[in-house]
DNA sequence: GTGAAAGCGCTAACAT
DNA sequence: ATGTTAGCGCTTTCAC
């Protein structure tokens, strides 16, 4: 049992080892210029005294807190939980800790994050904006270590890690059209909301429709207040009540997709026979819905890593003056039974054809 | 636009307002003994200079970091994401920030958390133990601000916020028996794993079976490596291959429940007609599975609040000597269609009877 | 009610 | 390769 873990200071270790504080610090930071025997001596004292660094003191002296903030709408969306998990892993590789901030898609909270919050605390911020306007993002506080996640792409004043929302939406829509769908509705995609991916995903859908010579029909655009499971039911009902109901629904995310599938089931509509359903984000859940949900899968690990790398680059000496970088992470379409009836994944699927 | 947000120190504010640093600090902390006009003056300076407190310095001087750690297996389980969300809310009410630590159910990581980690950083720790043994928990480092979440209940040396796992399992099992089920299997419940709730949940099941005069059949205990959706399939297959397959499956959590439902569907087994399924945790997803999943719902908000309250009590002067407190949060059974076929929730459900 | 001075525990020049 | 000296920006006795 190493040490009784009281308040052991670095200077105590130095005294115990018979060296100066600087030497202890050198050992702690793996500085090269420490003789092997000194190092051993210090490490022994470190262990017997049970020294644990005081991060507040280190942060104050070094002007580096070792924290980065990750601001996301909320952990209750598995997509963001997943993202947070990846960011924490990527950050840990550089000895950074992650402070998760839930913005709840509130403009005020997002604004607070962008402007650095009320306190001086983090070395950098990763923000997934949702409610705040692009204009405000590019305007304010472009000087601080801020990486934006998202698909807007218009912000030239800070680092940006994005996905190609238009291409992804085009791909999933094209897949739907390939399956013979011509009346493709959407749930949760709101082209007027400019902070999140809505507009771009809608654009991708329109491009695919255009390319196939199909009309873009505005009555197929079902809005929801929040893009979550419970909200999907009313939107599905709305679409089913249309004179000519859709034969496919592209959902803003898998949460909405899951809710839509549930409602279609309640209404006795066969998926995909009568209506195909697809989503975005490829939540793990989507491999287990009835039927499994076709979805766009983002490279979340790459996304997280790039965000952290950008912050790292900027926090190095001289990094603050680096020009803003924009990088795009990859995606792929995970095709499942919600859009292709006869996908023969195994012997059982064939029975249901 | 208040201040150009450079490095404004408290002493700068003091100089600008023509007062001492102590007075500025008093204003910041809402100390009563500040005259109204002084306060106004200081607040004006605070605003025009755009002062933001340096939390590292505050932490160093005050010996309080303002952080608590929440150590959970991982955010990818929606149950823990939800818990984290509640803890963050409860902590925010006391101006605490939450540092989320993913233990991945690793003994070493849990041990590191219990022993305070390598660094002096947080004011307290909330740990949901999973892999570490009870013995180790009560042994080591009982002196630090540690609140244990969980159902073990045996640890007398630190604060403990638990659920009544036995009662909850008894309730859901009794419900299953009421529905006429006599062959109740379980997936993911591993009585030999003593850190998580397995043993207690199994005990509750046994109690309910005993009370109904039904036999406890060990072949109905299907283990899994990890209690997650993908692992459920093999367990379901195992149970279906039994000479006398079960007519109900009680899953360790809703993740397993979701995976079990998916596999039963693939195998063409009707739920609940042939096999009823129930879970624990009441994930939001479980209201949208096919069919919706009966589950035990814990009072997560209450759980989070109590954990934070306990930490708060201990971090107050003299709080360290408080005797360990054990408190139990409530639960209720959310009954859904996976266990009762004819539950007439709406007009459509009746058709499927 | 407000001010002056002494640290909190660490890092970072600079010196040796 | 190791020691010396100043702070980092805040809180906190203790005077006044």
XYZ file of C-alpha atoms (C1' of nucleotides) in Angstrom:
738
model
C 0.000 0.000 0.000
C 2.020 2.958 -1.252
C 1.837 5.864 1.140
C -1.052 6.946 3.260
C -1.933 9.372 0.474
C -1.983 12.537 2.569
C -1.132 15.870 1.019
C 2.283 15.093 -0.286
C 3.784 17.952 -2.243
C 6.411 17.821 -4.869
C 8.776 19.593 -2.509
C 8.240 16.844 0.041
C 9.326 14.316 -2.528
C 12.335 16.449 -3.359
C 13.327 16.622 0.290
C 12.827 12.910 0.767
C 14.923 12.094 -2.275
C 17.519 14.682 -1.417
C 17.155 16.556 -4.691
C 15.569 19.780 -5.830
C 11.972 20.263 -6.904
C 13.091 20.819 -10.435
C 14.618 17.379 -10.597
C 11.451 15.761 -9.356
C 9.547 17.696 -11.970
C 11.995 16.489 -14.592
C 11.396 12.906 -13.610
C 7.647 13.432 -13.638
C 7.792 14.843 -17.150
C 10.229 12.273 -18.471
C 12.815 14.867 -19.289
C 15.863 13.296 -20.882
C 18.483 15.013 -18.755
C 18.120 12.976 -15.612
C 20.713 10.436 -14.601
C 19.453 6.935 -14.153
C 20.315 6.744 -10.504
C 18.711 10.078 -9.684
C 15.629 8.984 -11.518
C 15.482 5.758 -9.559
C 15.935 7.580 -6.293
C 13.180 10.034 -7.102
C 10.826 7.373 -8.299
C 11.336 5.474 -5.087
C 10.437 8.558 -3.055
C 7.469 9.202 -5.308
C 6.184 5.737 -4.614
C 6.868 5.505 -0.900
C 5.365 8.910 -0.255
C 2.388 8.176 -2.518
C 2.765 11.424 -4.377
C -0.065 12.529 -6.612
C 0.305 15.662 -8.662
C -2.004 18.551 -7.909
C -3.436 19.371 -11.299
C -4.733 22.752 -10.238
C -1.266 23.888 -9.323
C 0.200 22.448 -12.473
C -2.442 24.139 -14.564
C -1.858 27.464 -12.906
C 1.858 27.337 -13.366
C 1.943 25.873 -16.831
C -0.995 27.810 -18.237
C -2.372 24.576 -19.598
C -5.320 23.021 -17.874
C -5.239 19.657 -19.561
C -8.960 19.945 -20.243
C -10.854 20.253 -23.428
C -14.577 20.823 -23.590
C -16.885 18.840 -25.796
C -20.155 20.648 -26.295
C -22.922 18.520 -27.727
C -26.701 18.766 -27.666
C -27.040 15.932 -25.187
C -25.842 12.499 -24.191
C -29.312 11.040 -24.492
C -28.837 10.782 -28.230
C -26.708 7.650 -28.649
C -24.970 9.287 -31.571
C -23.552 11.966 -29.325
C -22.795 9.499 -26.574
C -20.789 7.557 -29.098
C -19.050 10.678 -30.303
C -18.198 11.649 -26.750
C -16.756 8.241 -26.137
C -14.484 8.532 -29.160
C -13.418 12.046 -28.264
C -12.515 10.915 -24.775
C -10.406 8.118 -26.196
C -8.643 10.390 -28.658
C -8.060 13.011 -25.990
C -6.673 10.475 -23.563
C -3.937 9.637 -26.038
C -2.636 13.158 -25.568
C -3.227 13.256 -21.818
C -6.217 15.472 -22.171
C -9.357 15.123 -20.154
C -12.726 15.865 -21.662
C -15.365 18.013 -20.067
C -18.732 17.262 -21.579
C -21.128 20.140 -21.870
C -24.734 19.496 -22.819
C -26.097 22.418 -24.802
C -29.595 20.999 -25.203
C -29.568 22.730 -28.569
C -30.061 26.012 -26.780
C -28.756 29.089 -28.524
C -27.693 30.653 -25.255
C -25.720 27.648 -24.107
C -24.035 27.242 -27.472
C -23.195 30.915 -27.436
C -21.694 30.579 -23.971
C -19.514 27.751 -25.205
C -18.279 29.692 -28.207
C -17.449 32.724 -26.132
C -15.480 30.629 -23.690
C -18.015 30.249 -20.935
C -17.916 32.220 -17.730
C -14.642 30.784 -16.616
C -11.107 30.307 -17.824
C -10.705 26.596 -17.708
C -10.232 24.613 -20.898
C -7.405 24.455 -23.406
C -9.838 24.139 -26.250
C -13.400 23.528 -27.248
C -15.055 21.114 -29.624
C -18.530 22.276 -30.454
C -21.274 20.544 -32.319
C -23.478 23.543 -33.093
C -27.142 22.982 -33.542
C -29.094 26.112 -32.777
C -26.570 28.902 -33.162
C -26.360 30.639 -36.520
C -23.417 30.311 -38.850
C -23.059 34.071 -38.914
C -22.613 34.208 -35.193
C -20.115 31.398 -35.297
C -17.864 33.102 -37.770
C -18.244 36.460 -36.119
C -17.511 35.937 -32.513
C -14.377 34.868 -30.857
C -12.705 33.244 -33.760
C -9.429 33.581 -31.877
C -9.908 30.892 -29.299
C -9.140 27.232 -29.709
C -12.392 26.133 -31.202
C -13.116 23.211 -33.471
C -16.532 23.053 -35.016
C -18.136 19.754 -35.860
C -20.828 19.713 -38.416
C -21.917 19.989 -41.870
C -22.466 23.689 -42.315
C -19.001 24.268 -43.638
C -19.427 27.973 -44.182
C -17.422 29.134 -41.212
C -14.054 30.182 -42.446
C -12.718 31.572 -39.212
C -12.226 28.436 -37.176
C -11.237 24.854 -37.626
C -13.942 22.671 -38.922
C -14.356 18.905 -39.084
C -17.325 18.014 -41.178
C -19.096 15.268 -42.965
C -20.257 15.516 -46.539
C -23.931 15.716 -45.706
C -25.023 16.421 -49.253
C -23.209 13.423 -50.670
C -24.439 11.178 -47.878
C -28.038 12.220 -48.382
C -27.648 11.876 -52.121
C -26.335 8.350 -51.644
C -29.131 7.175 -49.425
C -31.752 8.811 -51.644
C -30.202 7.252 -54.721
C -30.346 3.899 -52.985
C -34.043 4.421 -52.289
C -34.669 5.349 -55.924
C -32.764 2.287 -57.066
C -35.160 0.210 -55.028
C -37.950 1.637 -57.127
C -39.124 4.308 -54.704
C -40.448 7.468 -56.304
C -42.319 9.235 -53.529
C -39.639 9.899 -50.952
C -40.746 11.792 -47.880
C -38.545 13.078 -45.077
C -39.097 13.430 -41.352
C -37.180 15.891 -39.298
C -35.290 17.530 -42.102
C -35.963 21.210 -41.864
C -34.259 23.207 -44.607
C -34.859 26.459 -42.752
C -32.726 25.396 -39.802
C -29.312 26.485 -40.852
C -27.186 25.408 -37.936
C -27.625 21.694 -38.232
C -27.416 19.388 -41.170
C -31.004 19.712 -42.303
C -30.510 21.958 -45.248
C -27.652 19.978 -46.696
C -29.329 16.644 -46.260
C -32.391 18.008 -47.979
C -30.243 19.313 -50.778
C -28.733 15.879 -51.273
C -32.174 14.365 -51.480
C -33.229 16.943 -54.061
C -30.127 16.288 -56.125
C -30.848 12.576 -56.197
C -34.461 13.194 -57.150
C -33.406 15.588 -59.894
C -30.859 13.180 -61.233
C -33.564 10.530 -61.487
C -36.022 12.908 -63.072
C -38.329 12.706 -60.081
C -40.208 15.696 -58.704
C -39.376 17.337 -55.391
C -42.655 17.446 -53.541
C -42.874 19.830 -50.641
C -45.808 18.039 -49.036
C -43.414 15.185 -48.291
C -41.392 17.346 -45.947
C -42.687 16.505 -42.473
C -41.235 18.736 -39.776
C -40.828 17.776 -36.116
C -40.065 19.881 -33.065
C -37.279 17.639 -31.870
C -35.567 14.938 -33.850
C -36.269 12.118 -31.418
C -38.208 8.896 -31.338
C -41.500 10.109 -29.821
C -41.880 12.973 -32.278
C -41.826 10.673 -35.272
C -45.315 9.243 -34.705
C -47.202 12.415 -35.539
C -45.062 12.979 -38.611
C -45.768 9.457 -39.845
C -49.478 9.972 -39.291
C -49.280 13.206 -41.209
C -47.587 11.552 -44.171
C -50.006 8.624 -44.194
C -52.943 11.031 -44.306
C -51.681 12.584 -47.520
C -53.782 11.944 -50.670
C -50.817 10.161 -52.134
C -48.749 8.775 -49.252
C -45.005 8.309 -49.734
C -43.405 4.961 -50.541
C -40.204 5.834 -48.669
C -39.251 7.944 -45.669
C -35.809 9.398 -45.163
C -35.411 10.302 -41.512
C -33.116 13.016 -40.194
C -31.499 10.564 -37.816
C -31.882 7.019 -36.556
C -33.769 8.148 -33.482
C -36.508 9.482 -35.730
C -36.120 6.397 -37.889
C -36.692 4.174 -34.882
C -39.790 6.138 -33.923
C -41.078 6.032 -37.478
C -40.631 2.268 -37.712
C -42.529 1.841 -34.457
C -45.398 3.988 -35.651
C -45.609 2.303 -39.033
C -45.805 -1.021 -37.243
C -48.626 0.266 -35.041
C -50.441 1.452 -38.122
C -50.015 -1.914 -39.765
C -47.865 -0.643 -42.631
C -45.338 -3.178 -43.904
C -41.723 -2.023 -44.095
C -40.212 -2.002 -46.645
C -42.952 -3.549 -48.791
C -45.243 -0.578 -48.546
C -42.901 2.060 -47.248
C -39.126 1.949 -47.039
C -37.386 3.769 -44.178
C -33.831 5.034 -43.845
C -31.969 7.185 -41.375
C -28.668 8.830 -40.557
C -26.056 8.106 -37.874
C -26.167 4.322 -37.808
C -26.870 3.940 -34.107
C -26.158 0.483 -32.798
C -29.862 0.138 -32.133
C -30.551 0.317 -35.855
C -29.122 -3.135 -36.396
C -31.829 -4.447 -34.064
C -34.974 -2.603 -35.050
C -37.816 -4.375 -36.834
C -36.793 -4.407 -39.572
C -33.156 -3.362 -39.236
C -32.773 0.211 -40.384
C -30.751 1.343 -43.383
C -28.606 4.252 -42.300
C -25.678 6.487 -43.119
C -22.684 5.578 -41.005
C -20.153 8.292 -40.226
C -16.546 7.648 -39.334
C -16.951 8.852 -35.776
C -13.563 7.689 -34.628
C -11.885 9.650 -37.397
C -14.048 12.635 -36.638
C -13.079 12.588 -32.996
C -9.421 12.097 -33.727
C -9.279 14.993 -36.143
C -10.990 17.310 -33.717
C -8.511 16.490 -31.012
C -5.571 16.713 -33.406
C -6.635 20.171 -34.479
C -6.845 21.334 -30.913
C -3.466 19.822 -30.272
C -1.908 21.622 -33.212
C -3.327 24.923 -32.056
C -2.258 24.545 -28.484
C 1.348 24.051 -29.475
C 3.545 27.131 -29.579
C 2.720 29.147 -32.657
C -0.324 27.032 -33.325
C -2.693 29.847 -32.601
C -1.766 31.576 -35.858
C -2.337 28.553 -38.041
C -4.893 29.145 -40.756
C -8.261 27.497 -40.166
C -8.444 23.978 -41.500
C -11.499 22.268 -42.837
C -11.508 18.515 -43.106
C -14.150 16.047 -44.169
C -14.604 12.615 -42.647
C -15.890 9.677 -44.598
C -19.229 7.958 -44.506
C -20.770 4.826 -45.892
C -24.256 3.565 -46.399
C -25.250 0.659 -44.192
C -27.966 -1.032 -46.173
C -30.417 -3.083 -44.167
C -33.832 -4.631 -44.524
C -35.824 -1.467 -43.982
C -35.089 -0.506 -47.567
C -34.515 -3.830 -49.318
C -37.109 -6.486 -48.739
C -35.328 -9.505 -50.019
C -31.871 -8.835 -48.703
C -30.776 -12.414 -48.097
C -28.684 -11.973 -44.975
C -29.338 -15.462 -43.727
C -31.583 -18.441 -44.175
C -34.391 -16.986 -42.097
C -34.707 -13.777 -44.058
C -35.643 -15.741 -47.131
C -38.773 -17.096 -45.450
C -40.177 -13.643 -44.980
C -39.919 -12.608 -48.625
C -19.376 43.246 -26.658
C -18.007 43.158 -23.146
C -14.255 43.305 -23.038
C -11.826 41.942 -25.557
C -11.471 38.929 -23.268
C -7.707 38.999 -22.885
C -6.087 37.724 -19.735
C -7.823 39.928 -17.259
C -6.871 39.129 -13.710
C -8.802 39.783 -10.604
C -6.214 42.323 -9.576
C -6.810 44.184 -12.829
C -10.466 44.430 -11.965
C -9.570 45.648 -8.501
C -7.339 48.344 -9.933
C -9.947 49.390 -12.435
C -12.634 49.630 -9.771
C -10.311 51.285 -7.298
C -10.761 48.614 -4.654
C -8.718 45.721 -3.321
C -8.630 42.217 -4.677
C -10.404 41.007 -1.589
C -13.396 43.186 -2.343
C -13.647 41.922 -5.891
C -13.493 38.400 -4.558
C -16.246 39.258 -2.094
C -18.449 40.479 -4.914
C -17.721 37.376 -6.967
C -18.745 35.160 -4.098
C -21.818 37.151 -3.125
C -20.509 37.855 0.305
C -23.026 39.847 2.318
C -20.644 42.446 3.677
C -20.264 44.554 0.583
C -21.901 47.956 0.276
C -24.298 48.344 -2.599
C -22.308 51.057 -4.297
C -19.034 49.181 -4.050
C -20.718 46.133 -5.477
C -22.102 48.117 -8.389
C -18.726 49.667 -9.075
C -16.997 46.309 -9.066
C -19.620 44.697 -11.211
C -19.233 47.447 -13.765
C -15.489 46.848 -13.911
C -16.030 43.121 -14.112
C -18.257 43.615 -17.131
C -16.254 46.234 -18.995
C -13.030 44.322 -18.545
C -14.685 41.039 -19.448
C -13.245 39.250 -16.461
C -13.405 35.491 -16.378
C -12.208 33.665 -13.318
C -9.257 31.350 -13.664
C -10.512 28.147 -12.155
C -7.074 26.637 -11.760
C -5.987 29.486 -9.566
C -9.197 29.395 -7.605
C -8.857 25.675 -7.107
C -5.289 25.971 -5.955
C -6.062 28.679 -3.461
C -9.335 27.340 -2.173
C -8.394 23.683 -2.131
C -11.621 22.892 -3.906
C -11.503 22.013 -7.555
C -15.180 22.233 -8.346
C -15.010 18.876 -10.072
C -16.547 15.584 -9.263
C -15.833 12.422 -11.163
C -18.500 10.070 -12.380
C -17.065 6.676 -13.141
C -19.325 4.434 -15.181
C -18.698 1.447 -17.413
C -19.371 3.423 -20.576
C -21.540 6.010 -22.240
C -22.505 3.621 -24.997
C -25.051 2.053 -22.688
C -27.984 4.500 -22.818
C -28.679 3.760 -19.186
C -25.340 5.214 -18.159
C -25.652 8.085 -20.596
C -28.935 8.913 -18.944
C -27.419 8.611 -15.516
C -24.555 10.870 -16.511
C -26.988 13.421 -17.785
C -28.854 13.469 -14.491
C -25.672 13.638 -12.458
C -24.490 16.589 -14.513
C -27.761 18.380 -13.893
C -27.697 17.689 -10.173
C -24.059 18.737 -9.940
C -24.681 21.947 -11.835
C -27.147 23.009 -9.170
C -24.234 23.121 -6.758
C -21.791 24.652 -9.220
C -19.977 21.423 -9.671
C -18.679 20.179 -12.956
C -18.688 16.494 -13.780
C -15.767 14.597 -15.171
C -16.934 11.405 -16.801
C -14.646 8.439 -16.572
C -15.346 5.311 -18.591
C -14.166 2.263 -16.725
C -15.156 -0.224 -19.412
C -15.889 -2.570 -16.535
C -12.177 -3.037 -16.092
C -11.000 -3.945 -12.627
C -7.868 -1.869 -13.005
C -9.693 1.252 -14.072
C -12.253 0.894 -11.319
C -9.462 0.376 -8.841
C -7.733 3.512 -10.074
C -10.920 5.466 -9.548
C -11.405 4.186 -6.028
C -7.858 4.979 -5.055
C -8.192 8.509 -6.360
C -6.468 8.119 -9.683
C -2.967 9.301 -10.371
C -3.762 12.930 -9.811
C -5.230 15.200 -7.207
C -8.094 16.730 -9.060
C -11.651 16.042 -7.996
C -13.609 16.952 -4.882
C -15.369 13.636 -4.926
C -16.107 10.512 -6.876
C -19.282 8.720 -7.829
C -18.538 5.186 -8.870
C -20.764 2.596 -10.440
C -18.686 -0.496 -9.749
C -19.022 -3.407 -12.063
C -15.918 -5.531 -12.000
C -14.234 -4.685 -8.719
C -15.006 -6.847 -5.734
C -16.992 -5.714 -2.745
C -14.162 -6.657 -0.459
C -11.779 -4.378 -2.235
C -14.307 -1.572 -2.181
C -14.733 -1.653 1.559
C -11.053 -2.166 2.210
C -9.281 0.502 0.331
C -9.385 4.192 0.710
C -12.629 4.461 2.525
C -11.547 7.890 3.669
C -12.000 9.773 0.453
C -15.178 11.314 -0.839
C -16.612 8.334 -2.573
C -20.215 7.486 -3.294
C -20.963 4.044 -4.596
C -23.876 3.401 -6.881
C -25.195 -0.053 -7.095
C -27.062 -2.834 -5.647
C -24.427 -4.673 -3.706
C -25.197 -2.877 -0.514
C -22.596 -4.686 1.535
C -20.037 -1.923 1.692
C -20.296 -0.309 5.059
C -17.332 2.001 4.761
C -18.552 4.512 2.205
C -21.728 6.193 1.140
C -23.957 4.095 -0.967
C -26.922 4.892 -3.154
C -28.619 1.745 -4.265
C -31.690 0.304 -5.806
C -33.601 -2.597 -4.356
C -32.556 -5.077 -6.988
C -34.086 -8.059 -5.254
C -37.487 -6.430 -4.939
C -37.387 -5.178 -8.498
C -36.511 -8.583 -9.880
C -39.141 -10.170 -7.689
C -41.723 -7.759 -9.041
C -40.967 -8.371 -12.679
C -40.804 -12.121 -12.136
C -44.090 -12.065 -10.249
C -45.600 -10.175 -13.155
C -44.378 -12.832 -15.555
C -45.844 -15.560 -13.357
C -49.130 -13.698 -13.168
C -49.242 -13.821 -16.942
C -49.140 -17.572 -16.689
C -45.448 -18.074 -17.374
C -43.863 -20.968 -15.560
C -40.576 -21.513 -17.365
C -38.722 -18.268 -16.813
C -35.226 -18.099 -18.251
C -32.711 -15.295 -17.815
C -30.080 -13.849 -20.108
C -27.091 -12.010 -18.763
C -27.762 -12.586 -15.122
C -24.636 -14.166 -13.688
C -24.955 -14.928 -9.992
C -21.221 -15.439 -9.687
C -20.440 -11.848 -10.658
C -20.564 -10.116 -7.364
C -19.888 -6.507 -8.259
C -22.918 -5.869 -10.380
C -26.549 -6.543 -9.777
C -26.607 -10.048 -11.168
C -26.734 -11.981 -7.973
C -29.465 -9.891 -6.430
C -31.609 -9.907 -9.511
C -31.304 -13.641 -9.668
C -32.241 -13.897 -6.039
C -35.385 -11.859 -6.674
C -36.346 -14.175 -9.491
C -35.830 -17.204 -7.262
C -37.947 -15.665 -4.518
C -40.801 -15.084 -6.924
C -40.547 -18.614 -8.271
C -40.501 -20.037 -4.752
C -43.485 -17.965 -3.725
C -45.415 -19.356 -6.670
C -44.285 -22.897 -5.996
C -42.350 -23.032 -9.247
C -38.981 -24.747 -9.584
C -35.729 -22.838 -10.088
C -34.149 -24.446 -13.127
C -30.485 -23.825 -13.631
C -30.572 -24.668 -17.334
C -32.571 -21.494 -17.826
C -29.635 -19.363 -16.778
C -27.999 -18.219 -20.006
C -24.751 -16.355 -19.463
C -23.262 -13.766 -21.823
C -19.828 -12.219 -21.972
C -21.099 -8.687 -22.148
C -24.615 -7.536 -21.412
C -25.224 -5.880 -24.756
C -27.496 -6.317 -27.739
C -25.264 -8.439 -29.983
C -24.519 -10.973 -27.274
C -28.169 -11.801 -26.767
C -28.572 -13.761 -30.002
C -26.424 -16.685 -28.977
C -28.100 -16.855 -25.594
C -31.535 -16.931 -27.219
C -30.410 -19.695 -29.537
C -29.103 -21.618 -26.584
C -32.407 -21.355 -24.727
C -34.438 -22.308 -27.789
C -32.340 -25.419 -28.231
C -33.273 -26.675 -24.770
C -35.504 -29.794 -24.604
C -38.099 -27.667 -22.891
C -37.606 -24.059 -24.020
C -38.670 -21.273 -21.678
C -41.917 -19.367 -22.034
C -40.407 -16.166 -20.663
C -36.998 -14.504 -20.663
C -35.902 -12.021 -18.046
C -32.975 -10.034 -19.413
C -30.277 -8.414 -17.300
C -30.881 -5.081 -18.984
C -32.830 -3.568 -21.845
C -29.858 -3.761 -24.167
C -29.936 -7.527 -23.838
C -33.709 -7.372 -24.034
C -33.524 -5.507 -27.305
C -31.074 -8.018 -28.707
C -33.222 -10.917 -27.525
C -36.337 -9.487 -29.152
C -34.469 -9.064 -32.416
C -33.232 -12.637 -32.345
C -36.631 -14.076 -31.435
C -38.091 -12.183 -34.379
C -35.443 -13.635 -36.693
C -36.238 -17.067 -35.389
C -39.936 -16.516 -35.998
C -40.923 -16.792 -32.342
C -43.950 -14.682 -31.409
C -43.522 -12.357 -28.437
C -45.233 -12.542 -26.055
C -47.495 -15.310 -27.347
C -44.806 -17.955 -27.300
C -42.177 -16.282 -25.170
C -42.530 -13.192 -23.018
C -39.523 -10.894 -22.614
C -38.693 -8.356 -19.919
C -35.679 -6.275 -19.034
C -34.231 -3.795 -16.589
C -33.406 -0.090 -16.887
C -36.301 1.092 -19.039
C -34.232 2.638 -21.790
C -36.190 5.023 -23.972
C -35.658 2.609 -26.829
C -37.749 0.010 -25.016
C -40.933 1.950 -25.682
C -40.230 1.525 -29.407
C -39.075 -2.048 -29.787
C -41.238 -4.651 -31.475
C -43.074 -5.321 -29.300
C -42.437 -2.631 -26.677
C -40.411 -4.113 -23.859
C -41.587 -4.509 -20.277
C -38.871 -3.189 -17.999
C -37.956 -2.075 -14.523
C -37.660 1.689 -14.374
C -35.336 3.195 -11.791
C -35.631 6.685 -10.413
C -32.444 7.891 -12.046
C -32.992 11.516 -11.241
C -33.364 10.714 -7.576
C -30.343 8.467 -7.727
C -28.208 11.208 -9.241
C -29.429 13.820 -6.834
C -28.675 11.685 -3.816
C -25.182 10.907 -5.000
C -24.406 14.568 -5.462
C -26.030 15.485 -2.160
C -23.898 12.969 -0.355
C -20.737 14.350 -1.889
C -21.870 17.809 -0.991
C -22.451 16.863 2.620
C -19.019 15.315 2.870
C -17.207 18.193 1.285
C -18.593 20.615 3.823
C -16.493 21.286 6.897
C -16.731 18.334 9.240
C -18.485 16.294 6.596
C -15.581 13.939 6.235
C -16.345 12.363 9.603
C -19.998 11.728 8.829
C -20.962 8.090 9.159
C -21.553 6.313 5.845
C -25.096 6.595 4.621
C -26.952 4.034 2.582
C -30.033 5.086 0.703
C -32.330 3.261 -1.657
C -34.020 4.833 -4.655
C -37.384 3.725 -5.912
C -38.317 1.735 -8.956
C -41.471 0.793 -10.792
C -42.413 -1.807 -13.338
C -43.203 -0.443 -16.778
C -45.467 -3.079 -18.235
C -45.575 -3.231 -22.018
C -46.645 -5.598 -24.746
C -43.629 -7.882 -24.592
C -45.176 -9.541 -21.551
C -48.915 -8.962 -21.988
C -50.330 -9.787 -25.388
C -53.632 -8.110 -25.194
C -52.632 -4.888 -23.493
C -55.189 -2.563 -25.119
C -53.081 0.578 -25.419
C -54.923 1.821 -28.483
C -57.323 0.733 -31.211
C -54.623 -0.896 -33.315
C -53.296 -3.169 -30.637
C -56.639 -4.931 -30.459
C -56.345 -6.087 -34.072
C -53.193 -8.006 -33.346
C -54.661 -10.074 -30.523
C -16.882 46.990 5.015
C -12.359 46.924 3.084
C -7.169 46.332 2.477
C -2.376 44.061 2.861
C 0.215 40.224 2.712
C 1.022 35.479 2.689
C 0.644 31.454 0.520
C -1.868 27.248 -2.381
C 1.772 23.488 -5.288
C 3.561 23.647 -9.307
C 6.521 25.103 -13.621
C 9.997 27.653 -16.024
C 13.808 30.674 -16.804
C 18.206 31.075 -15.712
C 22.298 29.796 -13.492
C 25.638 26.439 -12.355
C 22.637 17.116 -15.056
C 20.828 19.668 -11.094
C 19.654 23.778 -8.068
C 17.625 28.704 -7.423
C 14.382 31.988 -7.980
C 10.170 33.814 -9.357
C 5.973 33.843 -10.293
C 0.909 31.620 -12.188
C -4.135 34.180 -10.209
C -6.682 33.380 -6.701
C -8.327 32.968 -1.582
C -7.753 33.947 2.973
C -6.294 35.048 7.565
C -5.771 39.109 9.921
C -5.712 43.987 10.661
C -7.954 48.371 10.159
